[in-house]
PDB file of N, CA and C in Angstrom:
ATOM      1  N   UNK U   1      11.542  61.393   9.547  1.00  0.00           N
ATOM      2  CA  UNK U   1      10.380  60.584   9.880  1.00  0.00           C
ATOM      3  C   UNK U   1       9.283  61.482  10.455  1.00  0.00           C
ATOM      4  N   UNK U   2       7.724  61.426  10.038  1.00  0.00           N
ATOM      5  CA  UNK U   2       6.886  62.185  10.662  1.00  0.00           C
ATOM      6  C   UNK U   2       6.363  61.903  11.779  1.00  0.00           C
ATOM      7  N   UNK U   3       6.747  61.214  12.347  1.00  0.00           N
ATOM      8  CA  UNK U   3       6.693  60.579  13.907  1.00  0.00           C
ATOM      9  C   UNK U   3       7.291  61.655  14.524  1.00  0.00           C
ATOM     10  N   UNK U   4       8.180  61.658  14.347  1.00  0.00           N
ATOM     11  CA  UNK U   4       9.883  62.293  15.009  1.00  0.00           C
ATOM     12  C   UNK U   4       9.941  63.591  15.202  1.00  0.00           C
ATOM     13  N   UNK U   5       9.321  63.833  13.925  1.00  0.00           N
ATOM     14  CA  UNK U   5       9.238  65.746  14.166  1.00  0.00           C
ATOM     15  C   UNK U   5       7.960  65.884  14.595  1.00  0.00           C
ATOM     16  N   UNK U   6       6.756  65.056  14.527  1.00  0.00           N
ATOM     17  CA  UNK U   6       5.492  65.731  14.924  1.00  0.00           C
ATOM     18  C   UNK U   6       6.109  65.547  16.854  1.00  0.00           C
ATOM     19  N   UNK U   7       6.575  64.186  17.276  1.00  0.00           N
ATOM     20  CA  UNK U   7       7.090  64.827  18.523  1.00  0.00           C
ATOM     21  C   UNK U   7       7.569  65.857  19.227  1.00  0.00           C
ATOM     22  N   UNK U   8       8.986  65.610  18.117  1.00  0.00           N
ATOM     23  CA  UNK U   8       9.552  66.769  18.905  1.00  0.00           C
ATOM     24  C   UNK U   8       8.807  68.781  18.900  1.00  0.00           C
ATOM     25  N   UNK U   9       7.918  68.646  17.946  1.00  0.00           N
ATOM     26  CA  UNK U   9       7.211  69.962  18.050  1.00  0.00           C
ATOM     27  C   UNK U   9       6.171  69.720  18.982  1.00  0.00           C
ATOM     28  N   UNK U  10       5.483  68.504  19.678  1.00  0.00           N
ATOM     29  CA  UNK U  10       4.541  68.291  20.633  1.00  0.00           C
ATOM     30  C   UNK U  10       5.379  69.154  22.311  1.00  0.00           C
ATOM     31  N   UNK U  11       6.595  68.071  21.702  1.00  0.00           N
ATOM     32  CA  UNK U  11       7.373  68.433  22.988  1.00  0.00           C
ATOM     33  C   UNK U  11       8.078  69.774  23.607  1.00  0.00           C
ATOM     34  N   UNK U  12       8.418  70.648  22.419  1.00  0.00           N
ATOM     35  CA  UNK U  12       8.682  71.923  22.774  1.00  0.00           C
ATOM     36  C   UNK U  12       7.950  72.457  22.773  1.00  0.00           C
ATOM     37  N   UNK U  13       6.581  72.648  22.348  1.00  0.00           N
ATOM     38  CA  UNK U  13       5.221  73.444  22.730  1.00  0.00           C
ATOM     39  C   UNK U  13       5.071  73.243  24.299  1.00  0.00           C
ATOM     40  N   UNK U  14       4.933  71.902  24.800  1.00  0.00           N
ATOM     41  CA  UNK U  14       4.402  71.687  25.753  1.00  0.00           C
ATOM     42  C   UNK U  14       5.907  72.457  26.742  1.00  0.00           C
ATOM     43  N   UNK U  15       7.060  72.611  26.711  1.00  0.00           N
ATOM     44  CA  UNK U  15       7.942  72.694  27.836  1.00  0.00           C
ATOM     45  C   UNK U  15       7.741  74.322  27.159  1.00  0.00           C
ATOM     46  N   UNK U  16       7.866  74.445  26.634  1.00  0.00           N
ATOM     47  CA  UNK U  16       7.469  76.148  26.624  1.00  0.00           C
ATOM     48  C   UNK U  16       6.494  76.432  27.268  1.00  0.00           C
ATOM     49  N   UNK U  17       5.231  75.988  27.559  1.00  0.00           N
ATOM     50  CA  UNK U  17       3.844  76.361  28.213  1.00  0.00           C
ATOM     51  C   UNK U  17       3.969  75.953  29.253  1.00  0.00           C
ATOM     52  N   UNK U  18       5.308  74.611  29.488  1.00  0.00           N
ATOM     53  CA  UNK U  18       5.147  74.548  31.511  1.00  0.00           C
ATOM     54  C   UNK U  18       5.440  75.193  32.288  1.00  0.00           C
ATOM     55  N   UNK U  19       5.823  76.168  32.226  1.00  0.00           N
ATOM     56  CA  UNK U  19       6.502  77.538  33.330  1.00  0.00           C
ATOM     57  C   UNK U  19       7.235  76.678  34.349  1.00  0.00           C
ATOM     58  N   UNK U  20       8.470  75.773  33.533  1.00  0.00           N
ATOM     59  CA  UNK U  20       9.586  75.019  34.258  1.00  0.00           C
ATOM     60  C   UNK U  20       9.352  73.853  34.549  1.00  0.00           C
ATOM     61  N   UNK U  21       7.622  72.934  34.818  1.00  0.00           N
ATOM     62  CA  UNK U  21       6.959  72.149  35.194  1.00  0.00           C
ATOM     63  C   UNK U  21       7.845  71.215  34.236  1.00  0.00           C
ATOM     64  N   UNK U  22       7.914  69.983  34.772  1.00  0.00           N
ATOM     65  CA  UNK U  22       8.658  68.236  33.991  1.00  0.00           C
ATOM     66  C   UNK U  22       7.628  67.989  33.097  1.00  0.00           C
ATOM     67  N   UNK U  23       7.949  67.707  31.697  1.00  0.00           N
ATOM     68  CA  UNK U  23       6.971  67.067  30.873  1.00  0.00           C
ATOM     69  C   UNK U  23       7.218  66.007  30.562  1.00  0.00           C
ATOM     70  N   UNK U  24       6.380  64.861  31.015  1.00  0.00           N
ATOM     71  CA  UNK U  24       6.394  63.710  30.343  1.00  0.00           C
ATOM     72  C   UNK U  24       5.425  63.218  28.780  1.00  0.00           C
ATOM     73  N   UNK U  25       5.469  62.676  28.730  1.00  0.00           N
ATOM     74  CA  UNK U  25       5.321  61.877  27.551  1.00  0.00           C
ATOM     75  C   UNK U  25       4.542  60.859  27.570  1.00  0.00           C
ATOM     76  N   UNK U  26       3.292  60.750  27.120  1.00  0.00           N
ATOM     77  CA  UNK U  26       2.821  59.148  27.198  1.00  0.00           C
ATOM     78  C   UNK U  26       3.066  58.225  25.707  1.00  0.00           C
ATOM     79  N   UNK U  27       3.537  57.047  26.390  1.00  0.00           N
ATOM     80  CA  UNK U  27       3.950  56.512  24.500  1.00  0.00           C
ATOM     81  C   UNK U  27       2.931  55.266  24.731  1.00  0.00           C
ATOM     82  N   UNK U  28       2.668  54.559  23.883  1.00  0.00           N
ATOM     83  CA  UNK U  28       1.244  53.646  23.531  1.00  0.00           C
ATOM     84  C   UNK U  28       2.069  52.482  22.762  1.00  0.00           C
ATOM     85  N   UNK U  29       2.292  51.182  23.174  1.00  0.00           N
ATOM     86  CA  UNK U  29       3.061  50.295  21.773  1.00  0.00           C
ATOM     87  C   UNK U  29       2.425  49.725  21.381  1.00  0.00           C
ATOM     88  N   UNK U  30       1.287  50.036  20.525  1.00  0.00           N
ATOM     89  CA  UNK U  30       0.142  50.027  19.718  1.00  0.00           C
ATOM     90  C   UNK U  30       0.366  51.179  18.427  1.00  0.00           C
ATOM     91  N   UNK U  31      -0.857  50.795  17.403  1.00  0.00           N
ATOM     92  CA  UNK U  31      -0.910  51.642  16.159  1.00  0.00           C
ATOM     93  C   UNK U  31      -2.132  52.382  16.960  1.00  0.00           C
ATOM     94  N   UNK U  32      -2.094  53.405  16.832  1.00  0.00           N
ATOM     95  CA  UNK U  32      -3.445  54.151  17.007  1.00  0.00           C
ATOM     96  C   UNK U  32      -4.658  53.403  16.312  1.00  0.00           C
ATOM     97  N   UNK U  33      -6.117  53.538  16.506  1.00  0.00           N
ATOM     98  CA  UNK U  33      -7.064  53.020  15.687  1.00  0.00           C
ATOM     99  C   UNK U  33      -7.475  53.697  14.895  1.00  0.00           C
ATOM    100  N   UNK U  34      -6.830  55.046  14.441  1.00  0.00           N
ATOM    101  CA  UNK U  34      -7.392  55.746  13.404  1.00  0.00           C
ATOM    102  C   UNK U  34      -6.769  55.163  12.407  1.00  0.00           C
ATOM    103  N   UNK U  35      -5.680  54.414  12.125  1.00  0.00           N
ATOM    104  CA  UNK U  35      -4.714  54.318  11.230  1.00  0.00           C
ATOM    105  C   UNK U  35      -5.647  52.516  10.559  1.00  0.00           C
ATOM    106  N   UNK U  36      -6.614  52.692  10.250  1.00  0.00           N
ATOM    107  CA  UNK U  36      -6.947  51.432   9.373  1.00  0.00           C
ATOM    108  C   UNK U  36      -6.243  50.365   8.942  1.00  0.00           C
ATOM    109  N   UNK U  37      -5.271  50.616   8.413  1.00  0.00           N
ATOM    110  CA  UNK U  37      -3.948  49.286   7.838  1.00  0.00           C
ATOM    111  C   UNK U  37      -3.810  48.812   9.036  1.00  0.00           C
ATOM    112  N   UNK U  38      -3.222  49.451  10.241  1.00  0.00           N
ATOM    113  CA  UNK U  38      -2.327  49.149  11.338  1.00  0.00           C
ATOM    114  C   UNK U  38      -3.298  49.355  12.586  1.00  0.00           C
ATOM    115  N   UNK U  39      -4.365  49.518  12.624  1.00  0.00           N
ATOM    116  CA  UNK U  39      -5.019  49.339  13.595  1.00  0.00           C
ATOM    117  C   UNK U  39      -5.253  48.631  15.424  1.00  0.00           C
ATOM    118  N   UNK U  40      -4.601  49.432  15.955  1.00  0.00           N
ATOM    119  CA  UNK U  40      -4.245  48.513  17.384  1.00  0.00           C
ATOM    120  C   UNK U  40      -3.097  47.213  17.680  1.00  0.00           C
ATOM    121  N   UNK U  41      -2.702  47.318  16.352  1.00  0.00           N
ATOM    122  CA  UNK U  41      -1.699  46.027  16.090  1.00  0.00           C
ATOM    123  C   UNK U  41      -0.138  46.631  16.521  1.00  0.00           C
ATOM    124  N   UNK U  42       0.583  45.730  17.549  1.00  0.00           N
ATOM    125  CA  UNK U  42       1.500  45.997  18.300  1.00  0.00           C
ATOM    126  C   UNK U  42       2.619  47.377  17.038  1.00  0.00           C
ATOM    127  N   UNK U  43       3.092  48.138  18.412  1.00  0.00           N
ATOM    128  CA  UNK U  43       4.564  48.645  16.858  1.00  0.00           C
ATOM    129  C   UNK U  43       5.739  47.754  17.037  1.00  0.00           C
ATOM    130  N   UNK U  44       6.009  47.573  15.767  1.00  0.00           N
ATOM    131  CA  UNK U  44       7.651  46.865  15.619  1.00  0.00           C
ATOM    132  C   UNK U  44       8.683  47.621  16.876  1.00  0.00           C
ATOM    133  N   UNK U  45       9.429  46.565  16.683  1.00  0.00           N
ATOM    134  CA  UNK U  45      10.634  47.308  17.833  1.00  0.00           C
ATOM    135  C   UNK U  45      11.436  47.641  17.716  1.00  0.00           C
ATOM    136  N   UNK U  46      11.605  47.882  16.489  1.00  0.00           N
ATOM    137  CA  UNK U  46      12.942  49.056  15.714  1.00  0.00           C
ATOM    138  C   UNK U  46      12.078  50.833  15.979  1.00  0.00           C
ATOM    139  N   UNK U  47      10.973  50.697  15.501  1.00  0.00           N
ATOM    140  CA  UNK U  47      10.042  52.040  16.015  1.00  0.00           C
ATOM    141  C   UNK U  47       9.678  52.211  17.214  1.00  0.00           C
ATOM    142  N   UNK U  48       9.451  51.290  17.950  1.00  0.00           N
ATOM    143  CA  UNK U  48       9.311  51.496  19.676  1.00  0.00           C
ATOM    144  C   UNK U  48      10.605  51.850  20.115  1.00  0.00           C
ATOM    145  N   UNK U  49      11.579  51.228  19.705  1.00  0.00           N
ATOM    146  CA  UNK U  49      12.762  52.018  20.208  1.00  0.00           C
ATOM    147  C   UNK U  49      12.941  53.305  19.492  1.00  0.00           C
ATOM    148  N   UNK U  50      12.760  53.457  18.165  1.00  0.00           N
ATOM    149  CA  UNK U  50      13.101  55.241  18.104  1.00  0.00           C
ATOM    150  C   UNK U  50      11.937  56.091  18.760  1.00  0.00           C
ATOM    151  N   UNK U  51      10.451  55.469  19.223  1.00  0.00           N
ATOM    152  CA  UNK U  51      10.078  56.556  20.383  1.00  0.00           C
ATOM    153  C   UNK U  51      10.626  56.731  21.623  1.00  0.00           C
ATOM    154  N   UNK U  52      10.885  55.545  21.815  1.00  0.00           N
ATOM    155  CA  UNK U  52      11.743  55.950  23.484  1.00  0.00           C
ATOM    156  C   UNK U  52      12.831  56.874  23.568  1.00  0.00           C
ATOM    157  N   UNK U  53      13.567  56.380  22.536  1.00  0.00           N
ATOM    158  CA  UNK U  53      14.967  57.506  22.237  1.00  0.00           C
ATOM    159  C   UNK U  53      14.648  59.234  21.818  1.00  0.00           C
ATOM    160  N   UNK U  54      13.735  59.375  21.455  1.00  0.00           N
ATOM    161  CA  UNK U  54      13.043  60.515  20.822  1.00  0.00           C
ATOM    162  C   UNK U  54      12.816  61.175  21.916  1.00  0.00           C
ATOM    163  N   UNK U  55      11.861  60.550  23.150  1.00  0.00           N
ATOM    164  CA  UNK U  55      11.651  61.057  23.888  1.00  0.00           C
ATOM    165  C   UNK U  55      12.497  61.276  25.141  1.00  0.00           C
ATOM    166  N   UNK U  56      13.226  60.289  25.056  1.00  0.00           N
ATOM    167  CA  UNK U  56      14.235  60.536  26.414  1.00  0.00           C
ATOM    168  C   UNK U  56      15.107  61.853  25.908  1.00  0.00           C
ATOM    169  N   UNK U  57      15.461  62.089  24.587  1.00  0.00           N
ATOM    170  CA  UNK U  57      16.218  63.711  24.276  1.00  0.00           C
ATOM    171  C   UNK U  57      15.187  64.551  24.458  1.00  0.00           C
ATOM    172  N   UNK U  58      14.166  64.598  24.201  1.00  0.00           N
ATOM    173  CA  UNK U  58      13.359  65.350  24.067  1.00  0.00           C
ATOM    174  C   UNK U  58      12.157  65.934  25.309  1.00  0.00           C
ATOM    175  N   UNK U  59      12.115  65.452  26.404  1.00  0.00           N
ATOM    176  CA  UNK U  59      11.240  65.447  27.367  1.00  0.00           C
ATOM    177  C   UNK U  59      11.685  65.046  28.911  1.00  0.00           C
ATOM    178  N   UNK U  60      11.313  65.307  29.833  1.00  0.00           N
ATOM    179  CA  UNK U  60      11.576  64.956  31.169  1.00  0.00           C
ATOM    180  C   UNK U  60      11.546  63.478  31.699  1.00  0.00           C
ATOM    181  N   UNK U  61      10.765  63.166  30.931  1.00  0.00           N
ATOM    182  CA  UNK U  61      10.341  61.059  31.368  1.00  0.00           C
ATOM    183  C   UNK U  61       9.186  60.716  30.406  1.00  0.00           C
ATOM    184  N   UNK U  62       8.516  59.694  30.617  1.00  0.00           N
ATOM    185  CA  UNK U  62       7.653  58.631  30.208  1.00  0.00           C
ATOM    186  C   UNK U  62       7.079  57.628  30.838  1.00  0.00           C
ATOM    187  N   UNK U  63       5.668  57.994  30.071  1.00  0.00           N
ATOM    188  CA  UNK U  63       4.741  57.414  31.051  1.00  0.00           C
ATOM    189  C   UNK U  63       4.655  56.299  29.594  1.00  0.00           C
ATOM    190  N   UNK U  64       4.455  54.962  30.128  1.00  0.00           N
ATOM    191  CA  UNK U  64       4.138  54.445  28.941  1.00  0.00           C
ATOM    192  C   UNK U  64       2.366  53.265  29.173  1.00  0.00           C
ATOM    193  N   UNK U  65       1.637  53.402  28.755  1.00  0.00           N
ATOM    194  CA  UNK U  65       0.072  52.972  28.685  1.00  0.00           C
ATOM    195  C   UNK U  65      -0.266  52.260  28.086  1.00  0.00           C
ATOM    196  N   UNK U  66      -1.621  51.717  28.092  1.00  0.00           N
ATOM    197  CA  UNK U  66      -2.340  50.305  27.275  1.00  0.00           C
ATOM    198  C   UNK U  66      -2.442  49.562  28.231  1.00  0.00           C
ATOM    199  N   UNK U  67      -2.623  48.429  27.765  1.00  0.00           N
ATOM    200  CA  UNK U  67      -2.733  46.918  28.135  1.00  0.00           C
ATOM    201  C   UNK U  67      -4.580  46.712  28.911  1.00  0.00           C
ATOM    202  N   UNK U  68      -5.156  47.477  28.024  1.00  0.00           N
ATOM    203  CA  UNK U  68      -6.328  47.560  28.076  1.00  0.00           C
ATOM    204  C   UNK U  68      -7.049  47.011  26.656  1.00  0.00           C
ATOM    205  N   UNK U  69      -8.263  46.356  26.623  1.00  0.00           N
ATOM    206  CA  UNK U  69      -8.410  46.390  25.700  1.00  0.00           C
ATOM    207  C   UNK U  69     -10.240  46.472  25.771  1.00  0.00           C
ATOM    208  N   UNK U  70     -10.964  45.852  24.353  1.00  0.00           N
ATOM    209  CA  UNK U  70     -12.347  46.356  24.516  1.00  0.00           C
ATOM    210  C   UNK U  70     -13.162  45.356  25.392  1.00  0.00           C
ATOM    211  N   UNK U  71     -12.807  44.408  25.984  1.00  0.00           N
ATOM    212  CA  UNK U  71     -13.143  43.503  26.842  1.00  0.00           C
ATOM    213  C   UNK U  71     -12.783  43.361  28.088  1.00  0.00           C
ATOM    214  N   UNK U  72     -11.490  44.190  28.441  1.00  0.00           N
ATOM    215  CA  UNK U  72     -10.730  44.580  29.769  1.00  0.00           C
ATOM    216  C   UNK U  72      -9.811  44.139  29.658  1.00  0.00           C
ATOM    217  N   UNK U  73      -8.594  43.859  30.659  1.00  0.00           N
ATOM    218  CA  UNK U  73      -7.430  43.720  30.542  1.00  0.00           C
ATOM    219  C   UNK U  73      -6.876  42.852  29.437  1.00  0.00           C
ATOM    220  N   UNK U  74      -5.693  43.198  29.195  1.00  0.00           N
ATOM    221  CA  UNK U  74      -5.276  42.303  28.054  1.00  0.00           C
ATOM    222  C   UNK U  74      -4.263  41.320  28.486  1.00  0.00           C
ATOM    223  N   UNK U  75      -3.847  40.137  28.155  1.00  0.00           N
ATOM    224  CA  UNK U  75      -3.195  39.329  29.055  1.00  0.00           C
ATOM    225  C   UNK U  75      -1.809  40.117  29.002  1.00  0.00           C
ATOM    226  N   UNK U  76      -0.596  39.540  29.406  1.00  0.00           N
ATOM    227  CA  UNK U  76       0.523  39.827  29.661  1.00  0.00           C
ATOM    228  C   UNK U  76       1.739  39.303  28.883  1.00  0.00           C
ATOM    229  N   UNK U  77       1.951  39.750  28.129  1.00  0.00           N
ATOM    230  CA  UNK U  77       3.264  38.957  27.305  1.00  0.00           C
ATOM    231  C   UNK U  77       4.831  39.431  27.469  1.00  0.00           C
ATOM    232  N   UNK U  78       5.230  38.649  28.149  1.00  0.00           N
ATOM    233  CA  UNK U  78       6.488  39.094  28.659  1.00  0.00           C
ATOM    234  C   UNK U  78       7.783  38.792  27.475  1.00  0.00           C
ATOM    235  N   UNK U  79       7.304  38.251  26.216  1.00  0.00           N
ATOM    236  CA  UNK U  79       8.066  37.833  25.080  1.00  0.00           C
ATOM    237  C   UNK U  79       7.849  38.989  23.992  1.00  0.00           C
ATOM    238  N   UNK U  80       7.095  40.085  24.434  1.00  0.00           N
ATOM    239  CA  UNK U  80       6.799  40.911  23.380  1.00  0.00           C
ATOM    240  C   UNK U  80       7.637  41.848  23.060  1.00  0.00           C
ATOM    241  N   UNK U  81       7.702  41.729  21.888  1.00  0.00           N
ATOM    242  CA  UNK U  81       9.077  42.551  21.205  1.00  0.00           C
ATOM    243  C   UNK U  81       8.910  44.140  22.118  1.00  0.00           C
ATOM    244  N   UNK U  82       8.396  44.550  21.723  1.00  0.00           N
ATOM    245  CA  UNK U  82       8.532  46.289  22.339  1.00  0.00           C
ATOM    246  C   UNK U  82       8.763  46.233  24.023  1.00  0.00           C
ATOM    247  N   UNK U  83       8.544  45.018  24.982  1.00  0.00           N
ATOM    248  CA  UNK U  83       8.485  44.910  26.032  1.00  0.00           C
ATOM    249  C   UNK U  83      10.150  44.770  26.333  1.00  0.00           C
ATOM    250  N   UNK U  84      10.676  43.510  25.129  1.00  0.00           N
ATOM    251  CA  UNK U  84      12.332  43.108  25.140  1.00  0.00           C
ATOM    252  C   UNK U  84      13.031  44.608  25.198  1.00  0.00           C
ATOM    253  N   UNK U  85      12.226  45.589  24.045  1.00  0.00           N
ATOM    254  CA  UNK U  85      12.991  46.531  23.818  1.00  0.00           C
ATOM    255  C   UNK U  85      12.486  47.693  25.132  1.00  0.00           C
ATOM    256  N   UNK U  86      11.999  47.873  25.508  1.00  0.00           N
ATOM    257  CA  UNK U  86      11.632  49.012  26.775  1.00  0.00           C
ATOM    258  C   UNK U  86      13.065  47.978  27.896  1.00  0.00           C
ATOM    259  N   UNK U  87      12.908  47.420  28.202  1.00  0.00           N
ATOM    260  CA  UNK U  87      14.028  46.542  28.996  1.00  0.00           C
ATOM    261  C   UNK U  87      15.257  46.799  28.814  1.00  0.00           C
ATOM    262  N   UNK U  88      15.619  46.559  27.917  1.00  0.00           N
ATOM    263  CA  UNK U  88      17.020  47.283  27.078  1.00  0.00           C
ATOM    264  C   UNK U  88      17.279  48.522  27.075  1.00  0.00           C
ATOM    265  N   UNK U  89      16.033  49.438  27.179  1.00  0.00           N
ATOM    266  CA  UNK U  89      16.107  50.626  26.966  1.00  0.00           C
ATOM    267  C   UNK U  89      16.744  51.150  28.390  1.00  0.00           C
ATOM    268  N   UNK U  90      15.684  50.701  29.822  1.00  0.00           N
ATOM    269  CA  UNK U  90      15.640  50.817  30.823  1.00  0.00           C
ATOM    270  C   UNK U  90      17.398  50.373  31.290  1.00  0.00           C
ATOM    271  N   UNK U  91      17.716  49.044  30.871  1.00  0.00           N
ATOM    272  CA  UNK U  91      19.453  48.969  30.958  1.00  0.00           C
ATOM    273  C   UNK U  91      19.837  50.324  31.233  1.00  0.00           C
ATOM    274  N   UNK U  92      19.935  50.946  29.810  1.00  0.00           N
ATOM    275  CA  UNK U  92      20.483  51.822  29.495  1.00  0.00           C
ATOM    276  C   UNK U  92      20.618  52.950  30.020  1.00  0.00           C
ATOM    277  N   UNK U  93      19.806  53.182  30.976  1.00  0.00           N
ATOM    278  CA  UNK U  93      19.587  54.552  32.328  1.00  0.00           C
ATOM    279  C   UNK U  93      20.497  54.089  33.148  1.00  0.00           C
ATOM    280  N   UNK U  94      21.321  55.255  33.751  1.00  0.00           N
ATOM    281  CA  UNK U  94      21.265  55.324  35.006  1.00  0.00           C
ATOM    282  C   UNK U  94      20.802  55.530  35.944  1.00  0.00           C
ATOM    283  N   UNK U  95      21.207  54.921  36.903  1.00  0.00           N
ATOM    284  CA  UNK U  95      20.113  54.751  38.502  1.00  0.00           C
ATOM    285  C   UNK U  95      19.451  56.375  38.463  1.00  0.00           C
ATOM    286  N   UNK U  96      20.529  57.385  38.374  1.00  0.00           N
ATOM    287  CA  UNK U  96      19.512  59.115  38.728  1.00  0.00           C
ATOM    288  C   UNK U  96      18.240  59.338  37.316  1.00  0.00           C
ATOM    289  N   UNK U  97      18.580  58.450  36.418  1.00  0.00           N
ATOM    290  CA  UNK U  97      17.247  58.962  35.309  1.00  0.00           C
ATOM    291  C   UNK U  97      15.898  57.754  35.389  1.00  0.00           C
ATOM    292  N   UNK U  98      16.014  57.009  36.737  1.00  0.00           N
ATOM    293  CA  UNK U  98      15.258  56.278  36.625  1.00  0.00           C
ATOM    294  C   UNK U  98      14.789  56.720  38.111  1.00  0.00           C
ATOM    295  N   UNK U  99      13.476  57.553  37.889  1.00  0.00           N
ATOM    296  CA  UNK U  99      13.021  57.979  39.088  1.00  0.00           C
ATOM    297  C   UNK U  99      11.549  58.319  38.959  1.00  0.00           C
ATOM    298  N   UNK U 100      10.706  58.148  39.929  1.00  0.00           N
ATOM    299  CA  UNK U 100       9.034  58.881  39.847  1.00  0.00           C
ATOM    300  C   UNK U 100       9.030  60.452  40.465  1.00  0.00           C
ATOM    301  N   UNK U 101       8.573  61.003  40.006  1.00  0.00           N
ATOM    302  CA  UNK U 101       8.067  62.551  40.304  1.00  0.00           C
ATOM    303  C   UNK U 101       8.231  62.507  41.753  1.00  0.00           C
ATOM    304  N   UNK U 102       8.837  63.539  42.288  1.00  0.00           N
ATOM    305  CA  UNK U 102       8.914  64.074  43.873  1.00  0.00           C
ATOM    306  C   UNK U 102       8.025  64.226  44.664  1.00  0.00           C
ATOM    307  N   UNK U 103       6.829  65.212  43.429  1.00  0.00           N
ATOM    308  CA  UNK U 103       6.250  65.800  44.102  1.00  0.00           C
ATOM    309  C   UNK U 103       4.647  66.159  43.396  1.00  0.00           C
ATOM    310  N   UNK U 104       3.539  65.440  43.465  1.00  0.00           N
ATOM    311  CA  UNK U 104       2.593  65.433  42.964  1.00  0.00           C
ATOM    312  C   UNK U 104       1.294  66.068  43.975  1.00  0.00           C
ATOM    313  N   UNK U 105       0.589  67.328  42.927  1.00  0.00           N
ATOM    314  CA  UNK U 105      -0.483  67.696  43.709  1.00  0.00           C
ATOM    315  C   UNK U 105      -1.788  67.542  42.995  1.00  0.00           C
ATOM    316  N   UNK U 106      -2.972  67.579  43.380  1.00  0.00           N
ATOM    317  CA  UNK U 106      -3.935  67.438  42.698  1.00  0.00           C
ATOM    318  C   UNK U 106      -4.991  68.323  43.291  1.00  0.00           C
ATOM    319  N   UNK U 107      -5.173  68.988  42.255  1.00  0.00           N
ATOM    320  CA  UNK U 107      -5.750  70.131  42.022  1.00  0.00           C
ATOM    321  C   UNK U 107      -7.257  70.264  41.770  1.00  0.00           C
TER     322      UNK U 107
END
């Protein structure tokens, strides 16, 4: 899948260039808007789950974003497929991989 490998080469570039630093990941459960057919329109949740999985082998954590839109917030749907599936996903951690950064500076 070209999802999969354009990740995982995002992701070893970037942990090679952190000099040890945690890399996270931001994932979007949206189509990008460059993509015309699929334009901002939610991703299925058979593909939201192979990004999460992609990235949990592949990276330190995940940040996951949106719920913005061109008018401001977007309401809240707690029935939304990729939301069922981040939930499930989250199950699936244990308590030590479910944690926020220690230690944040700003520079």
């Amino acid at each position: 899948q070209g999802w999969v490998a354009y990740a995982i080469a995002q992701l070893a570039e970037a942990k090679r260039k952190s000099n040890g630093k945690p890399v996270y990941a931001f994932l979007w459960p949206q189509y990008h808007e460059s993509n015309a057919t699929l334009r901002l329109k939610p991703i299925e949740a058979d593909y939201w789950e192979l990004q999460l999985n992609t990235v949990r082998q592949h990276a330190d954590g995940l940040i996951i974003w949106g719920g913005w839109g061109d008018h401001g917030p977007e309401p809240w749907n707690e029935e939304a497929p990729w939301w069922q599936v981040t939930k499930r996903f989250m199950q699936g951690l244990s308590s030590g991989q479910l944690k926020g950064p220690s230690q944040l500076a700003i520079q």
